[in-house]
């Protein structure tokens, strides 16, 4: 429908800066992409049905009766019905248009702000120095239109400022500028790479647009920045498939299949086979979604943090500025041990509204990789790792335990940690706390001290009898739990006291909320907030 | 029994003894409701053995009631240089240290029982949901004073997330 079709000359590249403190509108195809599709589909279905009636009216044919449209035509309401339809369409179109007109955003030096709604106005602001990540997602349909969704994650549950949709290149440009503004370098170098479209003939322009669209579609992660980040980890197809097949989910599936086979062979009731059909469909979709999400995984370092890319058809590309990662966990399930694969997940302050698999994608920073990959990713997300702590890291990942720089559980903890008591321990290195646990399923949790929210020391009756205690570092919620049980009471108490003091010191010295000022502030006067943003 | 956990050797600030009353009444009401609810199946089904469940619950709550005064005495807190240290529990001891700069907000809650005896509960919220530190049984005026003090401390040591 005409409601939101993109006009030919919509701004694909931004000759002007979007982050200039002025109000801007979104991509013109926005209403269409945000649910207008359903409306179009309904209209399409109605039209297809109407076609039969029209053919019948003109050419004549058998009258089936019972059709409401037929009834309207037969009773002479055709004209008024058509009027109602046209009026409805008109209302819808204006509605979409007005909502698009009213949906504006602006980015100042201090905040990003979105106004939307026609009858019920909403206004959402996010402070730039509280940004937890900038995410560009391109659903399949949006990619066809050359549009992208830019999400600015601010700390808090579902506290995202969403700009959906923007032109693809504009989104990349805007991300660069937002990160630049948030980083503390106030003089955002305005001139981005903006191919000038003006002064070309209409034909040329169309060709340029088509070329650009094609390029965007096939290489959506390409960044206009000077140095496009190179992924430090390559996802191997075989490894990805292997990791998905060798998951706990597969084990459950195999057990269920075995149970069904046994049930059928005992009872000779083939009815049981049919109960498994929905299971197979669900299983297939689980595997396929996991595969398509991770197959084009990439991770790279940029000046403004780690950039993680995901997705084959619908892509997402997230930038996590430094100091936004609250806890990291490297995990190796038993089934992955022979192949030596690891998975890395993180805790972060911003959680999106999306749940399930998408949420998992936001917190899984390495779906599968070998030891070298895991190390590279850990070094990338934790800038505090040096050579000496690198060795500690290796031991934390693979060591069987013993006297290797970690303070481990005492032998009497064998009652509670049957296999892992030699390995169950903690170590500190610079601003990082490493918690190592698990023998069957190896886990290493690393928490940067400046991100620790509070500490806990616990002891129940059983632990007290064994002179043991457990500690936990509280971080923002996520898949990583920085918990270590069955430590010697004295060790645990010492850990509680020392880590508490170190966390306070580290938090006071931390400047990562304005990550670029830390290097620049020494030379220049720190920028005065609030002067530039005044309106 | 080996020695109890004691990460720091200091004098703890304890909560008001009046909180024993609040906790007693609260536990009693909860216990009566729980016992009544679990005895419903037994009453309706005329199956005498089902009374074992409410009976066991009653014993548990009775022990809990007896332990209330000691449990209340075990709650303590202390304002240190850089953080607030909180403890509670007898059998299951829990110590939490919350750096002042990490406090996002401080709540004062007053239930009907609290109001009757003039007490308040102070609750701290950090960015981590697991922190869960609540000091019950503070005299209302003390609670407000403590809140203002903590907010000022948090403001002076404000750090990012």
XYZ file of C-alpha atoms in Angstrom:
696
model
C 0.000 0.000 0.000
C 0.998 3.575 -0.317
C 1.104 3.969 3.457
C 4.811 3.855 3.862
C 6.510 2.832 0.646
C 9.990 4.297 0.498
C 10.382 7.120 -1.898
C 13.226 6.868 -4.309
C 15.195 9.726 -2.855
C 15.122 8.767 0.805
C 18.421 9.544 2.489
C 20.628 6.508 2.231
C 23.765 8.315 3.127
C 23.866 11.205 5.481
C 25.304 14.308 4.046
C 24.465 15.971 7.348
C 25.186 14.740 10.864
C 22.331 13.075 12.665
C 23.898 13.675 16.056
C 23.641 17.447 15.888
C 21.102 18.046 18.637
C 18.285 18.680 16.171
C 15.154 16.586 15.867
C 15.217 14.048 13.066
C 12.715 11.626 11.594
C 13.123 7.940 11.008
C 13.336 6.017 7.758
C 10.164 6.574 5.699
C 9.552 2.848 5.393
C 9.339 2.579 9.183
C 5.552 2.071 9.501
C 5.710 -0.616 6.848
C 8.544 -2.426 8.588
C 7.058 -2.096 12.064
C 3.890 -4.036 11.513
C 2.428 -2.398 8.474
C 3.359 -5.669 6.800
C 0.479 -7.425 8.511
C -1.899 -4.742 7.308
C -0.641 -5.116 3.745
C -1.067 -8.870 3.934
C -4.675 -8.518 5.089
C -5.456 -6.082 2.294
C -3.797 -8.467 -0.153
C -5.942 -11.382 0.969
C -9.111 -9.300 0.687
C -8.098 -8.179 -2.800
C -7.455 -11.733 -3.955
C -10.917 -12.721 -2.767
C -12.467 -9.692 -4.403
C -10.856 -10.578 -7.694
C -13.047 -13.629 -8.044
C -16.132 -11.533 -7.486
C -14.978 -8.943 -10.011
C -14.327 -11.585 -12.643
C -17.727 -12.988 -11.963
C -19.401 -9.583 -12.239
C -17.818 -8.876 -15.597
C -17.816 -12.288 -17.228
C -20.640 -13.929 -15.363
C -20.367 -17.346 -13.834
C -21.799 -19.725 -11.328
C -23.136 -18.069 -8.204
C -21.873 -19.822 -5.121
C -23.785 -17.667 -2.648
C -23.044 -17.297 1.014
C -20.140 -14.994 0.322
C -20.474 -11.670 2.176
C -18.892 -9.787 -0.708
C -21.307 -11.409 -3.111
C -24.151 -10.469 -0.831
C -23.058 -6.837 -0.776
C -22.869 -6.730 -4.548
C -26.217 -8.422 -4.957
C -27.980 -6.001 -2.662
C -26.627 -2.894 -4.305
C -24.355 -1.809 -1.475
C -21.292 -1.987 -3.688
C -20.760 1.750 -3.894
C -21.070 2.427 -0.176
C -18.933 -0.617 0.667
C -16.240 0.659 -1.670
C -16.493 4.041 0.029
C -15.991 2.474 3.431
C -12.959 0.573 2.207
C -11.399 3.648 0.651
C -12.106 5.675 3.785
C -10.519 2.960 5.897
C -7.448 2.892 3.716
C -7.202 6.643 3.850
C -7.452 6.626 7.628
C -4.807 3.961 7.931
C -2.487 5.764 5.599
C -2.872 9.070 7.372
C -2.520 7.320 10.684
C 0.755 5.765 9.669
C 1.936 8.980 8.129
C 1.080 11.053 11.200
C 2.698 8.562 13.546
C 5.800 8.629 11.379
C 5.752 12.437 11.413
C 5.432 12.491 15.174
C 8.142 9.942 15.782
C 11.302 11.968 16.092
C 14.631 11.603 17.765
C 17.630 13.710 18.557
C 21.100 13.129 19.840
C 22.790 15.851 21.795
C 26.183 15.771 23.441
C 24.576 14.499 26.627
C 21.658 12.302 25.728
C 19.666 10.484 23.130
C 15.963 11.267 23.126
C 12.989 9.799 21.288
C 9.499 11.267 21.044
C 6.701 9.159 19.651
C 2.969 8.556 19.745
C 0.036 10.541 18.424
C -2.602 10.412 21.150
C -0.408 9.058 23.908
C 2.904 10.814 23.683
C 5.967 9.090 25.010
C 9.322 10.652 25.493
C 12.334 8.595 26.306
C 15.796 9.843 27.132
C 18.984 7.958 27.697
C 22.130 9.497 29.048
C 25.095 8.914 26.814
C 27.559 8.269 29.630
C 25.329 5.458 30.850
C 25.343 3.639 27.535
C 25.876 -0.090 27.939
C 25.993 -0.941 24.295
C 24.891 0.106 20.855
C 23.189 -2.546 18.812
C 22.385 -2.417 15.126
C 19.980 -5.106 14.023
C 18.815 -5.692 10.497
C 15.849 -8.025 10.211
C 15.602 -9.707 6.835
C 12.782 -7.508 5.578
C 14.491 -4.343 6.735
C 17.624 -5.377 4.903
C 15.640 -5.501 1.668
C 14.611 -1.904 2.245
C 18.111 -0.918 3.260
C 16.971 -0.067 6.777
C 18.422 -0.925 10.156
C 17.310 -0.712 13.751
C 19.607 1.113 16.111
C 19.228 0.296 19.773
C 21.000 2.288 22.437
C 21.132 0.133 25.560
C 21.060 2.090 28.769
C 21.470 0.369 32.119
C 18.297 -1.148 33.460
C 15.693 -3.679 32.539
C 14.178 -2.918 29.163
C 15.640 0.566 29.246
C 16.574 0.739 25.607
C 16.180 3.723 23.376
C 15.192 2.285 20.051
C 15.527 4.034 16.738
C 13.711 1.813 14.325
C 14.199 2.174 11.509
C 17.031 4.195 10.067
C 18.798 4.020 6.760
C 21.485 1.385 6.883
C 24.417 3.687 6.320
C 22.880 6.333 8.561
C 22.679 3.789 11.376
C 26.364 2.952 11.052
C 27.253 6.605 10.981
C 25.040 7.376 13.946
C 26.539 4.560 15.974
C 29.982 5.957 15.343
C 28.900 9.391 16.481
C 27.021 8.171 19.541
C 30.015 6.160 20.667
C 32.264 9.098 20.007
C 30.073 11.412 22.054
C 29.694 8.876 24.837
C 33.405 8.189 24.965
C 34.131 11.644 26.308
C 35.785 13.166 23.265
C 33.338 15.987 22.927
C 34.568 17.216 19.572
C 32.851 14.620 17.470
C 34.580 14.925 14.159
C 31.517 15.648 12.111
C 32.569 14.741 8.647
C 31.798 11.100 8.215
C 32.332 9.322 4.977
C 29.377 10.681 3.074
C 29.330 10.090 -0.645
C 27.718 13.171 -2.099
C 24.703 12.385 -4.176
C 23.971 15.924 -5.200
C 24.869 17.140 -8.622
C 24.352 13.851 -10.333
C 21.801 13.024 -12.921
C 18.758 11.075 -11.909
C 19.949 7.941 -13.665
C 23.319 8.077 -11.987
C 21.690 8.555 -8.654
C 19.429 5.558 -9.083
C 22.404 3.441 -10.099
C 24.377 4.583 -7.072
C 21.451 3.806 -4.814
C 21.014 0.345 -6.262
C 24.704 -0.401 -5.949
C 24.751 0.791 -2.394
C 21.678 -1.248 -1.525
C 23.218 -4.357 -2.987
C 26.423 -3.785 -1.124
C 24.591 -3.232 2.137
C 22.538 -6.336 1.651
C 25.439 -8.621 1.044
C 27.850 -7.092 3.493
C 25.699 -5.669 6.238
C 28.474 -5.651 8.803
C 30.746 -3.528 6.699
C 31.463 -0.364 8.553
C 32.189 2.921 6.851
C 34.848 3.591 9.463
C 38.382 3.953 8.221
C 39.657 0.639 9.540
C 36.984 -2.021 9.341
C 37.497 -4.317 12.315
C 38.880 -7.732 11.564
C 37.269 -10.568 13.433
C 39.778 -12.200 15.768
C 37.881 -15.464 15.849
C 36.832 -17.439 12.818
C 33.727 -19.553 13.160
C 34.293 -22.945 11.587
C 31.250 -24.598 10.134
C 32.160 -28.071 11.359
C 32.877 -26.855 14.833
C 29.608 -24.989 15.032
C 27.599 -28.000 13.887
C 29.562 -30.235 16.236
C 28.982 -27.937 19.176
C 25.255 -27.778 18.520
C 24.994 -31.548 18.133
C 27.083 -32.183 21.251
C 24.847 -30.136 23.522
C 22.838 -31.169 26.523
C 19.739 -30.650 24.431
C 20.800 -33.472 22.108
C 21.293 -35.799 25.050
C 17.733 -35.118 26.190
C 16.464 -35.737 22.658
C 18.300 -39.063 22.454
C 16.845 -40.158 25.779
C 13.360 -39.250 24.588
C 13.885 -41.151 21.305
C 15.104 -44.190 23.206
C 12.081 -43.989 25.505
C 9.709 -43.811 22.522
C 11.370 -46.764 20.797
C 11.162 -48.826 23.961
C 7.527 -47.858 24.467
C 6.642 -48.811 20.882
C 8.469 -52.119 20.954
C 6.862 -53.122 24.236
C 3.308 -52.045 23.561
C 3.273 -52.322 19.748
C 1.248 -49.122 19.775
C 2.615 -47.002 16.959
C 0.579 -44.154 18.344
C 3.616 -43.210 20.430
C 5.519 -42.290 17.278
C 3.068 -39.503 16.553
C 3.535 -37.924 19.952
C 7.073 -37.295 18.867
C 6.230 -35.312 15.728
C 5.890 -31.885 17.429
C 9.094 -32.671 19.256
C 10.935 -33.215 15.988
C 9.629 -29.950 14.571
C 10.658 -28.060 17.684
C 14.050 -29.730 17.681
C 14.649 -28.831 14.051
C 13.741 -25.189 14.570
C 15.967 -25.025 17.637
C 18.963 -26.389 15.756
C 18.323 -24.243 12.692
C 17.881 -21.028 14.664
C 20.985 -21.711 16.698
C 22.927 -22.460 13.555
C 21.792 -19.470 11.489
C 22.447 -17.151 14.388
C 25.992 -18.232 15.023
C 27.202 -19.122 11.558
C 28.311 -15.606 10.716
C 29.544 -14.813 14.187
C 32.355 -12.290 14.404
C 34.076 -10.458 17.202
C 36.497 -7.611 16.843
C 38.092 -4.831 18.811
C 37.225 -1.262 17.870
C 38.431 1.915 19.558
C 35.027 2.131 21.211
C 34.810 -1.368 22.531
C 34.175 -4.890 21.428
C 31.977 -5.446 18.419
C 30.086 -8.717 18.217
C 28.227 -9.664 15.064
C 25.610 -12.370 14.751
C 23.143 -13.741 12.280
C 22.824 -15.009 8.759
C 19.515 -13.635 7.517
C 18.586 -11.201 10.252
C 21.824 -9.748 11.444
C 22.690 -7.993 14.651
C 25.852 -6.165 15.374
C 26.517 -4.948 18.858
C 29.188 -2.670 20.227
C 30.048 -2.986 23.908
C 32.084 -0.019 25.110
C 34.900 -0.701 27.583
C 33.844 -1.274 31.182
C 30.349 -2.441 30.283
C 31.036 -6.089 30.897
C 30.268 -6.990 34.492
C 31.288 -10.631 34.592
C 32.674 -13.158 32.149
C 32.416 -16.909 32.222
C 34.248 -19.475 30.134
C 32.546 -22.832 30.268
C 33.379 -26.254 28.926
C 30.692 -28.933 29.179
C 31.869 -32.518 29.428
C 30.808 -33.341 25.883
C 32.977 -30.556 24.513
C 36.043 -31.636 26.453
C 37.446 -34.101 23.854
C 37.301 -31.394 21.197
C 38.585 -28.736 23.586
C 35.786 -26.266 22.906
C 34.734 -23.397 25.115
C 31.793 -21.074 25.368
C 32.077 -17.541 26.738
C 29.119 -15.696 28.245
C 28.916 -12.306 29.913
C 26.770 -10.326 32.328
C 25.763 -6.864 31.228
C 23.665 -4.159 32.775
C 21.271 -3.690 29.905
C 18.805 -6.427 29.186
C 16.587 -6.118 26.225
C 12.889 -6.800 26.104
C 13.528 -9.679 23.752
C 13.743 -12.966 25.572
C 14.884 -16.476 24.876
C 17.235 -17.002 22.002
C 17.809 -13.353 21.283
C 18.631 -12.691 24.909
C 21.040 -15.565 24.775
C 22.717 -14.031 21.760
C 23.203 -10.814 23.685
C 25.014 -12.527 26.503
C 26.877 -15.222 24.571
C 29.985 -13.571 23.309
C 31.606 -16.713 21.935
C 29.188 -19.515 20.961
C 31.988 -22.038 20.500
C 35.730 -21.869 20.033
C 38.895 -23.689 20.889
C 41.177 -22.717 23.747
C 43.028 -20.120 21.685
C 39.756 -18.527 20.608
C 38.475 -18.437 24.171
C 41.705 -16.795 25.305
C 41.517 -14.191 22.559
C 37.922 -13.354 23.420
C 38.720 -13.121 27.134
C 41.638 -10.812 26.425
C 39.401 -8.715 24.222
C 36.611 -8.254 26.738
C 38.917 -7.892 29.746
C 41.570 -5.324 28.910
C 43.176 -5.876 32.314
C 44.816 -9.157 31.331
C 48.614 -9.001 31.137
C 51.207 -11.631 30.395
C 51.404 -12.775 33.983
C 47.656 -12.934 34.424
C 47.452 -14.615 31.039
C 49.201 -17.627 32.515
C 46.807 -17.491 35.419
C 44.009 -17.486 32.887
C 45.328 -20.605 31.208
C 45.604 -22.386 34.506
C 42.141 -21.217 35.408
C 40.777 -22.738 32.241
C 42.488 -26.082 32.017
C 44.547 -26.788 35.149
C 43.622 -29.824 37.191
C 44.265 -27.760 40.293
C 46.874 -27.850 43.001
C 49.352 -25.171 43.947
C 49.197 -22.985 40.849
C 48.430 -19.461 41.972
C 44.863 -20.171 42.929
C 43.720 -20.484 46.518
C 41.828 -23.749 46.413
C 39.491 -25.628 48.691
C 41.111 -27.649 51.486
C 41.094 -31.469 51.208
C 38.215 -31.738 53.667
C 36.003 -30.077 51.037
C 36.045 -33.389 49.182
C 32.770 -34.174 50.943
C 31.049 -31.399 49.048
C 33.186 -31.113 45.911
C 33.853 -34.762 45.093
C 35.961 -34.253 42.017
C 36.627 -30.555 41.821
C 37.992 -29.709 45.269
C 41.533 -29.454 43.906
C 40.381 -27.019 41.264
C 37.742 -25.092 43.208
C 39.462 -21.818 44.056
C 40.023 -18.123 43.480
C 42.857 -15.849 42.413
C 43.243 -12.127 41.926
C 45.306 -10.408 39.311
C 45.309 -6.640 39.033
C 41.714 -5.540 38.743
C 40.378 -9.001 38.037
C 39.025 -11.696 40.298
C 39.181 -15.217 38.891
C 36.927 -17.915 40.272
C 37.657 -21.403 39.056
C 35.308 -24.299 39.636
C 34.052 -27.574 38.265
C 35.907 -30.684 37.259
C 33.307 -32.405 35.144
C 32.124 -29.132 33.680
C 35.001 -26.698 33.796
C 34.091 -23.115 34.517
C 36.116 -19.993 34.980
C 34.372 -16.823 36.123
C 36.203 -13.536 35.859
C 34.828 -10.399 37.469
C 36.462 -6.991 36.964
C 36.733 -5.402 40.408
C 35.359 -1.991 39.382
C 32.098 -3.726 38.423
C 31.484 -5.550 41.711
C 28.254 -4.300 43.304
C 28.557 -6.019 46.655
C 30.034 -9.087 48.291
C 28.573 -11.879 50.302
C 30.009 -14.406 52.717
C 27.864 -17.326 53.753
C 28.029 -20.300 56.062
C 25.392 -22.876 56.843
C 25.465 -25.561 59.550
C 27.065 -28.191 57.337
C 29.744 -25.846 56.072
C 30.434 -24.690 59.634
C 31.012 -28.240 60.772
C 33.544 -28.643 57.972
C 35.078 -25.217 58.724
C 34.150 -24.077 55.236
C 32.356 -21.037 53.868
C 31.161 -19.754 50.526
C 31.563 -16.377 48.848
C 29.688 -14.631 46.100
C 30.386 -11.450 44.185
C 27.169 -9.664 43.276
C 27.102 -8.265 39.787
C 24.250 -7.201 37.573
C 22.018 -10.098 36.695
C 22.873 -12.379 33.829
C 23.914 -15.919 33.044
C 27.127 -15.667 35.063
C 26.983 -16.318 38.796
C 30.219 -15.356 40.542
C 29.838 -17.905 43.313
C 32.450 -20.077 44.948
C 31.526 -22.614 47.581
C 33.398 -24.863 50.001
C 36.364 -22.609 50.734
C 38.349 -22.737 53.929
C 36.766 -20.345 56.429
C 39.960 -18.354 56.863
C 40.500 -18.088 53.110
C 36.910 -17.067 52.519
C 37.031 -14.431 55.254
C 40.271 -13.056 53.881
C 38.808 -13.002 50.371
C 35.717 -11.184 51.667
C 37.743 -8.499 53.363
C 40.449 -7.972 50.768
C 38.191 -8.103 47.735
C 35.773 -5.702 49.380
C 38.516 -3.132 49.915
C 39.966 -3.698 46.452
C 36.538 -3.300 44.849
C 36.027 0.077 46.541
C 39.449 1.280 45.402
C 38.953 -0.007 41.877
C 35.518 1.592 41.585
C 36.879 4.945 42.721
C 39.703 4.817 40.189
C 37.516 3.655 37.335
C 36.871 6.070 34.487
C 35.511 3.747 31.877
C 32.111 5.434 31.745
C 33.911 8.061 29.654
C 36.456 5.683 28.236
C 38.402 8.042 26.049
C 38.818 10.779 28.616
C 41.020 8.495 30.680
C 43.786 8.978 28.161
C 42.917 12.501 27.072
C 42.066 14.038 30.435
C 45.659 14.106 31.549
C 46.548 16.441 28.721
C 43.469 18.558 28.251
C 40.864 20.097 30.502
C 38.005 17.621 30.979
C 34.899 18.686 29.085
C 32.317 20.601 31.065
C 29.025 18.786 30.827
C 25.843 20.651 30.088
C 27.285 23.520 28.129
C 26.872 22.097 24.690
C 23.553 20.431 25.240
C 21.660 23.546 26.261
C 18.819 24.159 23.926
C 30.343 -27.000 67.117
C 33.292 -25.151 65.701
C 33.619 -21.422 65.911
C 31.213 -19.098 64.116
C 32.114 -17.024 61.118
C 33.404 -13.585 62.115
C 34.994 -11.632 59.273
C 35.588 -8.532 61.378
C 35.983 -8.249 65.108
C 33.972 -5.197 66.061
C 30.886 -4.084 67.859
C 27.819 -4.477 65.660
C 24.964 -2.038 65.703
C 21.934 -4.137 66.570
C 18.297 -3.641 65.742
C 15.620 -2.597 68.222
C 14.537 -5.356 70.667
C 10.958 -4.399 69.852
C 11.472 -6.049 66.503
C 11.209 -9.390 68.338
C 7.496 -8.688 68.807
C 7.020 -7.854 65.139
C 8.890 -10.943 64.007
C 7.039 -13.149 66.516
C 3.611 -11.957 65.416
C 4.595 -12.187 61.745
C 5.911 -15.726 62.108
C 2.888 -16.737 64.166
C 0.368 -15.413 61.640
C 2.246 -17.019 58.756
C 2.506 -20.289 60.675
C -1.204 -20.384 61.557
C -2.204 -19.675 57.966
C 0.199 -22.282 56.605
C -0.928 -24.942 59.070
C -4.592 -24.181 58.408
C -4.098 -24.324 54.651
C -2.213 -27.606 54.696
C -4.752 -29.244 57.008
C -7.611 -28.540 54.584
C -6.986 -31.679 52.457
C -6.937 -33.796 55.614
C -10.228 -32.319 56.853
C -12.022 -32.806 53.546
C -10.664 -36.215 52.683
C -11.191 -37.684 56.180
C -7.785 -39.271 55.844
C -6.082 -39.088 59.216
C -2.594 -39.633 57.844
C -2.740 -36.365 55.937
C -2.623 -34.522 59.248
C 1.053 -35.397 59.376
C 1.837 -32.492 57.016
C 0.309 -29.680 59.123
C 1.671 -31.319 62.258
C 5.204 -31.294 60.874
C 4.740 -27.696 59.769
C 3.499 -26.762 63.230
C 6.645 -28.210 64.794
C 8.835 -26.301 62.342
C 7.071 -23.044 63.100
C 7.238 -23.677 66.815
C 11.016 -24.076 66.605
C 11.166 -20.952 64.446
C 9.152 -19.051 67.076
C 11.484 -20.145 69.843
C 14.477 -19.024 67.803
C 13.005 -15.609 66.922
C 14.657 -13.638 69.772
C 18.068 -15.083 68.954
C 17.536 -14.568 65.254
C 16.676 -10.925 65.808
C 19.736 -10.513 67.998
C 21.859 -11.909 65.180
C 20.906 -9.085 62.827
C 23.581 -6.434 62.829
C 25.086 -3.748 60.680
C 27.941 -1.378 60.799
C 29.014 1.656 58.810
C 32.643 1.296 57.879
C 34.952 3.644 56.075
C 33.884 2.683 52.561
C 31.067 0.237 52.873
C 28.115 -0.910 54.859
C 28.511 -4.333 56.414
C 25.394 -6.280 57.183
C 24.947 -9.606 58.898
C 22.086 -11.852 59.786
C 21.317 -15.457 60.554
C 22.320 -17.937 63.217
C 22.424 -21.298 61.542
C 22.771 -19.857 58.071
C 25.038 -16.889 58.523
C 25.150 -14.269 55.838
C 27.478 -11.299 55.627
C 27.094 -8.708 52.897
C 29.315 -5.742 52.246
C 27.875 -2.972 50.089
C 30.251 -0.169 49.056
C 28.520 3.208 49.533
C 29.170 4.212 45.948
C 27.174 1.216 44.763
C 23.902 2.099 46.441
C 21.397 3.151 43.848
C 18.596 3.943 46.255
C 17.560 3.478 49.856
C 13.984 2.522 50.707
C 12.131 2.829 53.988
C 9.328 0.312 54.387
C 6.813 0.256 57.227
C 4.326 -2.558 57.557
C 1.251 -2.368 59.825
C 3.035 -4.287 62.596
C 6.115 -2.093 62.245
C 3.963 1.023 62.538
C 2.269 -0.278 65.659
C 5.572 -0.409 67.513
C 7.189 2.508 65.670
C 9.775 0.644 63.621
C 10.943 0.829 60.009
C 12.796 -1.366 57.595
C 15.635 0.026 55.537
C 16.277 -1.592 52.180
C 19.238 -0.999 49.889
C 19.115 -1.424 46.179
C 22.233 -1.793 44.071
C 22.510 -2.635 40.399
C 22.746 -6.285 41.415
C 19.448 -7.895 42.302
C 21.244 -10.452 44.476
C 22.472 -7.873 46.979
C 19.154 -7.976 48.862
C 20.163 -6.144 52.013
C 17.322 -5.055 54.271
C 17.817 -3.942 57.850
C 14.552 -4.491 59.715
C 13.551 -3.213 63.112
C 15.035 0.259 63.154
C 13.396 2.960 65.225
C 11.628 5.208 62.722
C 13.670 8.311 63.487
C 16.921 6.343 63.366
C 15.946 4.820 60.054
C 15.398 8.227 58.494
C 18.617 9.555 59.894
C 20.496 6.514 58.662
C 18.921 6.854 55.243
C 19.972 10.484 54.918
C 23.445 9.605 56.060
C 23.720 6.758 53.581
C 22.361 8.797 50.703
C 24.906 11.519 51.456
C 27.684 8.943 51.616
C 26.549 7.337 48.400
C 26.436 10.728 46.713
C 29.965 11.604 47.795
C 31.365 8.337 46.491
C 29.246 7.984 43.421
C 30.755 5.616 40.888
C 29.408 4.323 37.613
C 27.823 0.947 37.382
